[in-house]
Structure formats: structure tokens, C-alpha cells
PDB file of C-alpha atoms in Angstrom:
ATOM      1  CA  UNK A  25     -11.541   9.065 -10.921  1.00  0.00           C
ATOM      2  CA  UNK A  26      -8.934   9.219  -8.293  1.00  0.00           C
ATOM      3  CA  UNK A  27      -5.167   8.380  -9.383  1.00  0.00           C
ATOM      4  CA  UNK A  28      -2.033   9.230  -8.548  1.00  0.00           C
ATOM      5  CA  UNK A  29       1.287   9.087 -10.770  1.00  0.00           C
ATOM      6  CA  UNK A  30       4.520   8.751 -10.598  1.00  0.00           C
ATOM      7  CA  UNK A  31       6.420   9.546 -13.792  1.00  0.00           C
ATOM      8  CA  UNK A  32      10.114   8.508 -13.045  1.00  0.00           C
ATOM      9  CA  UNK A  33       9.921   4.511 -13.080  1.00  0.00           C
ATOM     10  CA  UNK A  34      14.095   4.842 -11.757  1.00  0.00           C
ATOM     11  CA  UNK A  35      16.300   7.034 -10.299  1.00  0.00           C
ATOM     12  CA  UNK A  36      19.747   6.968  -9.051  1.00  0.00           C
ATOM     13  CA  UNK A  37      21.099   9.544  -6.615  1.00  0.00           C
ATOM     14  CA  UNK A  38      24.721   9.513  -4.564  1.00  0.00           C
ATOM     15  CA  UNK A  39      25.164   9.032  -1.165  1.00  0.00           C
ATOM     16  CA  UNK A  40      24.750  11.927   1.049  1.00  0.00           C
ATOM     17  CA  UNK A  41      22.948  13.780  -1.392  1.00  0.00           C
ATOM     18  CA  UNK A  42      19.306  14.655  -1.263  1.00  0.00           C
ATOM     19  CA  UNK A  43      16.935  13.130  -3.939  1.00  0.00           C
ATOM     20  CA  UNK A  44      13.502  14.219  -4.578  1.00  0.00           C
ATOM     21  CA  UNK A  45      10.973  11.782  -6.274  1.00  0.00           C
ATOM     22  CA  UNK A  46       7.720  12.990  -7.631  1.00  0.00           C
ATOM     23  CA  UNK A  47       3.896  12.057  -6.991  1.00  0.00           C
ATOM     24  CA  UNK A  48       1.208  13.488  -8.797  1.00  0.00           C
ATOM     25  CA  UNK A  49      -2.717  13.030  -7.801  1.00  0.00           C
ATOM     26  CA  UNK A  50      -6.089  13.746  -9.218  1.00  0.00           C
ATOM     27  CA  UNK A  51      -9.060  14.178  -6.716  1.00  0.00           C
ATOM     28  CA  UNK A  52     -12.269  15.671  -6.772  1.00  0.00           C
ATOM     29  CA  UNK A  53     -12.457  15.458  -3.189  1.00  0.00           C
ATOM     30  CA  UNK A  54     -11.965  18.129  -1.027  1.00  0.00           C
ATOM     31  CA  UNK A  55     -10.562  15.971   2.216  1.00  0.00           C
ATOM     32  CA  UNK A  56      -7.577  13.501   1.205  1.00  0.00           C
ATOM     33  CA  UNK A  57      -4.156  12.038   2.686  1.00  0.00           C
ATOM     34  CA  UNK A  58      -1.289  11.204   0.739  1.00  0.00           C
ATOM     35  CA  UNK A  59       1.512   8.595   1.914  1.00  0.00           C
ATOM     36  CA  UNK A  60       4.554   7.573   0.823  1.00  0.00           C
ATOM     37  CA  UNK A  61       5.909   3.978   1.657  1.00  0.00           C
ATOM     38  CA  UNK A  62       9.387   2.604   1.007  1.00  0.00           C
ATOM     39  CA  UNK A  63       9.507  -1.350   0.240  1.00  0.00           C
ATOM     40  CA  UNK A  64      13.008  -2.972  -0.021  1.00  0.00           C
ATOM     41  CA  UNK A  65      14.113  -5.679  -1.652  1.00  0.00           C
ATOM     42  CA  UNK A  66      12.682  -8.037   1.125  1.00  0.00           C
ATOM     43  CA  UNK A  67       9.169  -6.974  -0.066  1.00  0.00           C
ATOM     44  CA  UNK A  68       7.571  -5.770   3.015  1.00  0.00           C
ATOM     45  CA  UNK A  69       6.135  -2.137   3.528  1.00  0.00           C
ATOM     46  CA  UNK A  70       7.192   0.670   5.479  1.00  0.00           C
ATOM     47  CA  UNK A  71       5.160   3.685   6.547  1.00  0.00           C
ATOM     48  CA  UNK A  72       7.185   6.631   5.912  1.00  0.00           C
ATOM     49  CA  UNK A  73       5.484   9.884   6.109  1.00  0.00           C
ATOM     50  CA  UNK A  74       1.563  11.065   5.810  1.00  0.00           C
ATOM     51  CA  UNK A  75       0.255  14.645   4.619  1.00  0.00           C
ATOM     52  CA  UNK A  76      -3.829  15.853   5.272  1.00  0.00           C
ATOM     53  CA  UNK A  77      -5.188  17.701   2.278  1.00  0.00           C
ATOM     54  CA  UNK A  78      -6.247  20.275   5.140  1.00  0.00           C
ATOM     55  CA  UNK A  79      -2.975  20.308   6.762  1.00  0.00           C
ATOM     56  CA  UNK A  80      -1.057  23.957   6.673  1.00  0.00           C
ATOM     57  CA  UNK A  81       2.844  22.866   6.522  1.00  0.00           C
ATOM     58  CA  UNK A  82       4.494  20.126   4.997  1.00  0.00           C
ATOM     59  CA  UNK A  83       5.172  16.845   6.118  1.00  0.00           C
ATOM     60  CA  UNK A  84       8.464  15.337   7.490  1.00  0.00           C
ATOM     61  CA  UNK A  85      10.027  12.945   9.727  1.00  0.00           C
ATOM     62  CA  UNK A  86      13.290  12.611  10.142  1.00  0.00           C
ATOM     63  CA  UNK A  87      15.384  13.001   6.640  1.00  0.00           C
ATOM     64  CA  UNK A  88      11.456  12.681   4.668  1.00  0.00           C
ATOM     65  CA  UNK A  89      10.027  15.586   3.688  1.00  0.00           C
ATOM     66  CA  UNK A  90       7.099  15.920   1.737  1.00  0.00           C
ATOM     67  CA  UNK A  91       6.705  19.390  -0.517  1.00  0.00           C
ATOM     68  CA  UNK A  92       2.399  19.291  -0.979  1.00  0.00           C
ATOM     69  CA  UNK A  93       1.996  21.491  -3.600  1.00  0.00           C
ATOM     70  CA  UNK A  94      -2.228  21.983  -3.566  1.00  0.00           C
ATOM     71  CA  UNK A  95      -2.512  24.108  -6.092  1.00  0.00           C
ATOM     72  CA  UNK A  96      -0.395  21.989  -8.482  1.00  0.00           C
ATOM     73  CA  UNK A  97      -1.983  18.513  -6.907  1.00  0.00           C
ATOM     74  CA  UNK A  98       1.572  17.240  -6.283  1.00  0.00           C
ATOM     75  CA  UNK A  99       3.318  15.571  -3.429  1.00  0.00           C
ATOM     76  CA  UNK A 100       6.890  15.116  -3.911  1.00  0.00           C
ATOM     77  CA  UNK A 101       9.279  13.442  -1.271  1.00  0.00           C
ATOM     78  CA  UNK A 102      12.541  14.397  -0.430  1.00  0.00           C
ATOM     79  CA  UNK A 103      14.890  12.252   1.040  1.00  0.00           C
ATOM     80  CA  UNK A 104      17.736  14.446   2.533  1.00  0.00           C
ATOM     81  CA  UNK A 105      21.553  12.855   2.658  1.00  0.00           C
ATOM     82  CA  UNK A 106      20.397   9.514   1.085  1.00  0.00           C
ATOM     83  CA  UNK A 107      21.795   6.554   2.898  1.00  0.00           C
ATOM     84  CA  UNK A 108      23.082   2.802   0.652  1.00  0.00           C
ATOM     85  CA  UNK A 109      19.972   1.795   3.039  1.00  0.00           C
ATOM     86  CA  UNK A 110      17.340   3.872   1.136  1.00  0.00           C
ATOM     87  CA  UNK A 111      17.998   1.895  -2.208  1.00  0.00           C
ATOM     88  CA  UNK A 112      14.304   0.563  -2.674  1.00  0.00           C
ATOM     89  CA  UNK A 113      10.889   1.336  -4.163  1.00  0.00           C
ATOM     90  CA  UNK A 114       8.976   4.456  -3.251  1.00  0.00           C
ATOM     91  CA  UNK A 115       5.316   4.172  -3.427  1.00  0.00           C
ATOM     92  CA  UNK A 116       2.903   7.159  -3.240  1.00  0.00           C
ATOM     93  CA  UNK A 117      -0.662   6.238  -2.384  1.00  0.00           C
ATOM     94  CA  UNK A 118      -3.853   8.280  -1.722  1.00  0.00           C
ATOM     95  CA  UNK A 119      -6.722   7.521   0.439  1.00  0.00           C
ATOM     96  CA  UNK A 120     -10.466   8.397  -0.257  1.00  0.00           C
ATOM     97  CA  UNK A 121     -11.972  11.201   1.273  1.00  0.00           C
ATOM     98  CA  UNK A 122     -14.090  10.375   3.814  1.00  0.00           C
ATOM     99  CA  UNK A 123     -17.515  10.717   2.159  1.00  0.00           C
ATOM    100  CA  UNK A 124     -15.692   7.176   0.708  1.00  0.00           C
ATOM    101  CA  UNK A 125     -16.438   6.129   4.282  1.00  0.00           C
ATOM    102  CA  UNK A 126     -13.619   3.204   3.462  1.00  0.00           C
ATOM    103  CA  UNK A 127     -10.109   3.697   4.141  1.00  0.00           C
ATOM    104  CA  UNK A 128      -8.652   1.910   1.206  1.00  0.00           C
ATOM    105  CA  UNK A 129      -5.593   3.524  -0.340  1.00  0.00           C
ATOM    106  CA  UNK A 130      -4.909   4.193  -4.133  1.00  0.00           C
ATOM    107  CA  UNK A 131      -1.255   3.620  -5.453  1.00  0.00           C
ATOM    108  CA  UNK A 132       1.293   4.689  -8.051  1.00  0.00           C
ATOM    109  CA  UNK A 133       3.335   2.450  -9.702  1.00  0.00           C
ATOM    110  CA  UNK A 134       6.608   3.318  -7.662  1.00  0.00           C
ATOM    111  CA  UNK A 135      10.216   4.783  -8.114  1.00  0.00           C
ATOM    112  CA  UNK A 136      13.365   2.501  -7.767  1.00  0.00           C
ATOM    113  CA  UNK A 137      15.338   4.415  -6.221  1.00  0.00           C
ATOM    114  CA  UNK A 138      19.508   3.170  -6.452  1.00  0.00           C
ATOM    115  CA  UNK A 139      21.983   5.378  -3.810  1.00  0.00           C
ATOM    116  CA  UNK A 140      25.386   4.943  -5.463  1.00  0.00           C
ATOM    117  CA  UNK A 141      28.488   5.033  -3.075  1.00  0.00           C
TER     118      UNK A 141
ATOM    119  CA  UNK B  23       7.782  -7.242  13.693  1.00  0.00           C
ATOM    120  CA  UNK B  24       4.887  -5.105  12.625  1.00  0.00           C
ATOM    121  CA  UNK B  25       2.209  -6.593  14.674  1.00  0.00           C
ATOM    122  CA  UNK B  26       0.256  -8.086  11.332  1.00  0.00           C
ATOM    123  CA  UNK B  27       0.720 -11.770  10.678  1.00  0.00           C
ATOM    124  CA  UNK B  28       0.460 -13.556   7.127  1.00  0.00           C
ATOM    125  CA  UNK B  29       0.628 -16.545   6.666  1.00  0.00           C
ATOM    126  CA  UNK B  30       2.065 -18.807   4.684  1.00  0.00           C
ATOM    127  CA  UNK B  31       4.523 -16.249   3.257  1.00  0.00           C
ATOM    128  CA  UNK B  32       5.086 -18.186   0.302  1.00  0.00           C
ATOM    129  CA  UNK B  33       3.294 -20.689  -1.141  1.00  0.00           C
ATOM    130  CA  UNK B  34       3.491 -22.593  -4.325  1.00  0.00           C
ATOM    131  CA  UNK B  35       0.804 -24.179  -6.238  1.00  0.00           C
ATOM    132  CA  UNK B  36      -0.720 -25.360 -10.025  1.00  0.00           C
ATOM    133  CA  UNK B  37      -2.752 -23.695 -12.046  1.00  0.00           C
ATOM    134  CA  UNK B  38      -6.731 -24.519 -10.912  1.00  0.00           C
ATOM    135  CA  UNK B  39      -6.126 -24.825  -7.612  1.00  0.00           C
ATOM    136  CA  UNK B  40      -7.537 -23.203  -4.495  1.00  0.00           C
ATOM    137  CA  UNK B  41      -5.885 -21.903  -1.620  1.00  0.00           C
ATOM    138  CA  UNK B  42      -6.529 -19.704   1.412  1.00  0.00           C
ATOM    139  CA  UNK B  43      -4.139 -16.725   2.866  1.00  0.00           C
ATOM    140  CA  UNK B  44      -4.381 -15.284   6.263  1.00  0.00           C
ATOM    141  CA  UNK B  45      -3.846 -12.661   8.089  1.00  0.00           C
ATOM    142  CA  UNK B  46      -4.119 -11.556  11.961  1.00  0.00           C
ATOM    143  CA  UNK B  47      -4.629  -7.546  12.592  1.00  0.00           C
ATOM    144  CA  UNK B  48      -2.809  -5.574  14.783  1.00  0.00           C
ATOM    145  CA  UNK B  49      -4.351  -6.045  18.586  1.00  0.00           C
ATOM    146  CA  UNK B  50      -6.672  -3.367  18.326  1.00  0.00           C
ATOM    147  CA  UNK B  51      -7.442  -2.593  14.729  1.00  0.00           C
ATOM    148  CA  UNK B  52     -11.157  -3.428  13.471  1.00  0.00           C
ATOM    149  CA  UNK B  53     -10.078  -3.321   9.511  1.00  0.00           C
ATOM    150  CA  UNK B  54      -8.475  -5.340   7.723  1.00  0.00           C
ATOM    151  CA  UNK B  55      -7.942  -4.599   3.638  1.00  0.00           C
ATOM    152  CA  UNK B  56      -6.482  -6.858   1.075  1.00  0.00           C
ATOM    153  CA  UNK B  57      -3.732  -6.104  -1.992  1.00  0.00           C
ATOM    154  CA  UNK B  58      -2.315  -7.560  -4.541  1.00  0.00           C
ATOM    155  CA  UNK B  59       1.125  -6.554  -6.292  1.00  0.00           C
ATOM    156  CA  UNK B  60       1.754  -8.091  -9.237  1.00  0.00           C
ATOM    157  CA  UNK B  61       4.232  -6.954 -11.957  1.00  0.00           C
ATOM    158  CA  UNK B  62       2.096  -5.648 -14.730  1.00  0.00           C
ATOM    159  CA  UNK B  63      -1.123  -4.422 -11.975  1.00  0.00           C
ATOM    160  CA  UNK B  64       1.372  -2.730  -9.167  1.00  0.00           C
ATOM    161  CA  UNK B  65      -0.273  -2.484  -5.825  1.00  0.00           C
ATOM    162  CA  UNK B  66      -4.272  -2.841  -6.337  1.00  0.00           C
ATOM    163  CA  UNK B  67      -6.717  -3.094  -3.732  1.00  0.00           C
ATOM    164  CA  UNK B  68      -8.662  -5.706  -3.507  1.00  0.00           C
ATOM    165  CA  UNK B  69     -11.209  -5.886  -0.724  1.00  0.00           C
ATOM    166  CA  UNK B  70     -11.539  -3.634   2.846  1.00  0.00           C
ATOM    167  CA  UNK B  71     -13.332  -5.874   6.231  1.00  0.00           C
ATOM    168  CA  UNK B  72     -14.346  -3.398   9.385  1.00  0.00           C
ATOM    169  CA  UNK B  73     -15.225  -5.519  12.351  1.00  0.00           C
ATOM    170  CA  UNK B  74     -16.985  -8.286  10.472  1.00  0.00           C
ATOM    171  CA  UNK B  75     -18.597  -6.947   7.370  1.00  0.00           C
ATOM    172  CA  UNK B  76     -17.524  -5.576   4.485  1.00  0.00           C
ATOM    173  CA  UNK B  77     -16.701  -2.133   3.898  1.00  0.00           C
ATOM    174  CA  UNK B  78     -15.364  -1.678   0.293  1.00  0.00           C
ATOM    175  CA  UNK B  79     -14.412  -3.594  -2.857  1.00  0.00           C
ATOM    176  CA  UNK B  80     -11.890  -3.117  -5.265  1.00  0.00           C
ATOM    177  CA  UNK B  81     -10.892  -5.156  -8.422  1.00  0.00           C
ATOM    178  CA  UNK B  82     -11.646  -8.093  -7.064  1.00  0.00           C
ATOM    179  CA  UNK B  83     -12.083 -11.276  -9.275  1.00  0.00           C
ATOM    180  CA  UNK B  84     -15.083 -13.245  -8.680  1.00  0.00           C
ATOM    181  CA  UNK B  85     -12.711 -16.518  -8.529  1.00  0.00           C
ATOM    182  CA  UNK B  86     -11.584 -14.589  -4.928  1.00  0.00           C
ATOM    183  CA  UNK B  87     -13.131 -14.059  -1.805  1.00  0.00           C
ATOM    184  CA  UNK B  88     -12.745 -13.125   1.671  1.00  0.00           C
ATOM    185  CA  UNK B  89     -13.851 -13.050   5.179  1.00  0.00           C
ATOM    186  CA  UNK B  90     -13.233 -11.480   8.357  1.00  0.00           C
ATOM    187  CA  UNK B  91     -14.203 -13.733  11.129  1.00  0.00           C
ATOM    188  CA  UNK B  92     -15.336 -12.502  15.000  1.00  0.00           C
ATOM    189  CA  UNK B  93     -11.995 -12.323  16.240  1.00  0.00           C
ATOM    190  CA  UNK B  94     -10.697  -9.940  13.160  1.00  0.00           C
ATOM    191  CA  UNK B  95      -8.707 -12.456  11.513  1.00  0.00           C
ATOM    192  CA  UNK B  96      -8.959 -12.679   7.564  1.00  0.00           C
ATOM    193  CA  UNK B  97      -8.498 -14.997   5.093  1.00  0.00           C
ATOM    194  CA  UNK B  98      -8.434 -14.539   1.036  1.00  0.00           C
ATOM    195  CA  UNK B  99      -9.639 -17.555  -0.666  1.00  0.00           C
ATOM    196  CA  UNK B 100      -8.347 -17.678  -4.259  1.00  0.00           C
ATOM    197  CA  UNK B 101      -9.515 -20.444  -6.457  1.00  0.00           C
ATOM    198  CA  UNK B 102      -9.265 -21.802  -9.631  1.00  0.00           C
ATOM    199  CA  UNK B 103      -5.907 -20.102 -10.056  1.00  0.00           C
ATOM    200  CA  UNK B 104      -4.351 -18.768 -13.128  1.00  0.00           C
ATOM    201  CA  UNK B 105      -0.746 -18.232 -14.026  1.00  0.00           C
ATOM    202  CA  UNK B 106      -1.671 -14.337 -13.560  1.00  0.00           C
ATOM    203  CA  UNK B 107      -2.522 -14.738 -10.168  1.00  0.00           C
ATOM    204  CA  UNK B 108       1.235 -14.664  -8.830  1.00  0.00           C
ATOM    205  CA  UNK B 109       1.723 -11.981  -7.043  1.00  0.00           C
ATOM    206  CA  UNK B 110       2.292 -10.886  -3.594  1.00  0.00           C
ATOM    207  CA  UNK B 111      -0.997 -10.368  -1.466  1.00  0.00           C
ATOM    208  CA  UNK B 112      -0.314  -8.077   1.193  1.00  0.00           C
ATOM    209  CA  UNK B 113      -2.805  -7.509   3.987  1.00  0.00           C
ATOM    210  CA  UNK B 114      -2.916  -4.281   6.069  1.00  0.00           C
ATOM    211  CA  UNK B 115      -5.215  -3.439   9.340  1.00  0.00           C
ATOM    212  CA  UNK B 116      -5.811  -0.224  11.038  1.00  0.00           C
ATOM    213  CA  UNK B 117      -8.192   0.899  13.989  1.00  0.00           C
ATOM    214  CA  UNK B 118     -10.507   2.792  11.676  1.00  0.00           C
ATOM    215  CA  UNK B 119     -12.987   2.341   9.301  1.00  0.00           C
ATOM    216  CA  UNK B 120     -12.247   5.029   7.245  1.00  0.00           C
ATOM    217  CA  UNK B 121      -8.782   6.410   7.983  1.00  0.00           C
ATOM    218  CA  UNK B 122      -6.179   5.946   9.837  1.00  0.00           C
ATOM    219  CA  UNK B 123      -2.994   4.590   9.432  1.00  0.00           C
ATOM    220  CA  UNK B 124      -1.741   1.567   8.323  1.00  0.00           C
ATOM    221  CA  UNK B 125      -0.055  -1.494   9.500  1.00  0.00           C
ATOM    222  CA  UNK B 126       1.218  -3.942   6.684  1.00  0.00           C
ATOM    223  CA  UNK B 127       1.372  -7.493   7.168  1.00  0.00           C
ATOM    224  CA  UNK B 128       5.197  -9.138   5.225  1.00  0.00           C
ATOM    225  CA  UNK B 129       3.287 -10.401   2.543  1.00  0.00           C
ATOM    226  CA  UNK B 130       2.400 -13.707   0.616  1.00  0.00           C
ATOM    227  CA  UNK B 131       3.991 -14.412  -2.229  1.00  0.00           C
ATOM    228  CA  UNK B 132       2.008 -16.368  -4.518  1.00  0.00           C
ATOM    229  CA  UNK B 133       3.182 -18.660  -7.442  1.00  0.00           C
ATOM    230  CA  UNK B 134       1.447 -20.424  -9.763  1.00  0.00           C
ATOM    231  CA  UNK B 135       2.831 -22.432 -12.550  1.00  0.00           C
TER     232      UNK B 135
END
């Protein structure tokens, strides 16, 4: 069965400083995309950075990265010189292949993340 | 504003009663899925609409259903609530079927007492 984990419930990082928080998945699908979302404190959720299971280089926008590890089934994001606005939850979520002709999307339970002044 | 519209986005009610969430897609997107967040669950899906029909189900309770009606707005009718039914319900729309990317609605928060 598809899943995906995330293992550290909390984290706290400083500001300015780069913070990785870690997704693991489980797939016997050959075609996938992994997502990470960021919801603050006001609840709603925010898109933040997709990866193909067939794409060749990581992921990033801006100050996300994502390192997809394949081999390892992990896909860890990096936020580079954290910001107080980044205190939230992370959320890594998986969608189907597509021979689950839906496009529903699997989550983990989340990371708090807390950027300390 | 991120082009998905829920309403109400909070609503209040007993235990046994029914009430009915909606949501308006994204000009342009065709699906429409359901969540629910709840404390103990985290984000679940619940229940995926493409133009009209139904595309996928997730843990969905039987007490629950939904519709997506010709001009792609959804509601989620949840009856004979429960205590453990509070939660936010989120809804989400994209252009695809079976892909794409996302577009989350702000939410409903539900409470039950």
C-alpha cells in the first residue's frame, strides 16, 4: 500500500539557517509525484514544490529544494535561510501513479516546523 | 485568493445533525476532491468528482456524501454527525483527472459538540 512518513513530528531551526525535514514513501508504482505543502497557523494550504518520479534533477523554487533520493524512496525538503514566516506545518503527500487514473494525493502526518529569532 | 471557494468556513452544530459544505473550483478545473484533517486522522482523502461523476473514493463514511453538479460546484453532505466529525474539510480542484496540480480551497472548519 502506498504511504508516506514523516518521522520528526517537530523541529525548531534559527533564522537564516537552512533546515531540512524528511519524507519517506513506499510505492510499487513505477510513475509517482511527491509534494510538499506548508499550512500556517491560519489553516489554509500552500503549494510549495512538486518532484516526477521520472524527473532527472531535483526540485526547487526559490529557497525549497527537494533532495529525491530514488534509490532510498525519500524526499526531503530543504528550506534554505529560514524566515520567522516559515514557522508552520510541512506536509509531504504522494499522488497515485497514473494506472490509479485518479489524482488523489496521499499524506504524512506533517512537521511543525518553529524558526527561532 | 486561491481561486477555490468554501463555504461556510466555519460552522457549528450538535451532534446528529446534517449539514452541507461547498465548494466552487477554480474556472477551469473539471475535479474537484474532498479532505478531511482531523487531529488524530491528519489529512485523509475522502472522495475525488471529474466533470460530474465520480472518480475515486477514499475513507469515506457512509453517513457522508457528495456531489458535483453541471457547473463543477461540490457539496459534502455530512449527516448524523458525531463528536469525531470535527475537523477541517478542505476541498481542492485541478484541470485533470488524474494529475495535475492542485488548488486548495481555505477550508471548513467543522465543530460538533
Amino acid at each position: 500500500a502506498q504511504k508516506i512518513t514523516q518521522t520528526q513530528p517537530g523541529m525548531f531551526v534559527q533564522e537564516k539557517e537552512a533546515v531540512t525535514l524528511d519524507c519517506t514513501y513506499d510505492t510499487s508504482d513505477p510513475s509517482y509525484g511527491l509534494f510538499w505543502y506548508k499550512q500556517p497557523s491560519s489553516g489554509e494550504m500552500i503549494f510549495l514544490i512538486y518532484q516526477g518520479s521520472y524527473d532527472q534533477q531535483n526540485a526547487t523554487e526559490g529557497r525549497y529544494s527537494l533532495n529525491f533520493q530514488k534509490a532510498r524512496k525519500s524526499a526531503n525538503l530543504v528550506i534554505s535561510a529560514s524566515q520567522l514566516g516559515d514557522s508552520a506545518m510541512y506536509f509531504c503527500a504522494m499522488r497515485e501513479g497514473y494506472s490509479g487514473n485518479t489524482g488523489k494525493l496521499i499524506f504524512g502526518q506533517g512537521t511543525t516546523l518553529q524558526v527561532k529569532p | 485568493d486561491s481561486g477555490v471557494t468554501q463555504t461556510p468556513k466555519h460552522l457549528i452544530t450538535a451532534t446528529g445533525q446534517r449539514v452541507t459544505l461547498r465548494c466552487s473550483p477554480r474556472s477551469g478545473d473539471l475535479s474537484v476532491y474532498w479532505y478531511q484533517q482531523s487531529l488524530d486522522q491528519g489529512l485523509q482523502f475522502l472522495i475525488q468528482y471529474y466533470n460530474g461523476e465520480e472518480r475515486a473514493k477514499g475513507n469515506i463514511l457512509e453517513r457522508f456524501s457528495a456531489q458535483q453538479f453541471p457547473d463543477l460546484h461540490s457539496e459534502l453532505n455530512l449527516s448524523s454527525l458525531e463528536l469525531g466529525d470535527s475537523a477541517l474539510y478542505f476541498c481542492a480542484s485541478s484541470v485533470a483527472g488524474t494529475g495535475g496540480f492542485y488548488t486548495f480551497g481555505s477550508g471548513t472548519r467543522l465543530t460538533v459538540v
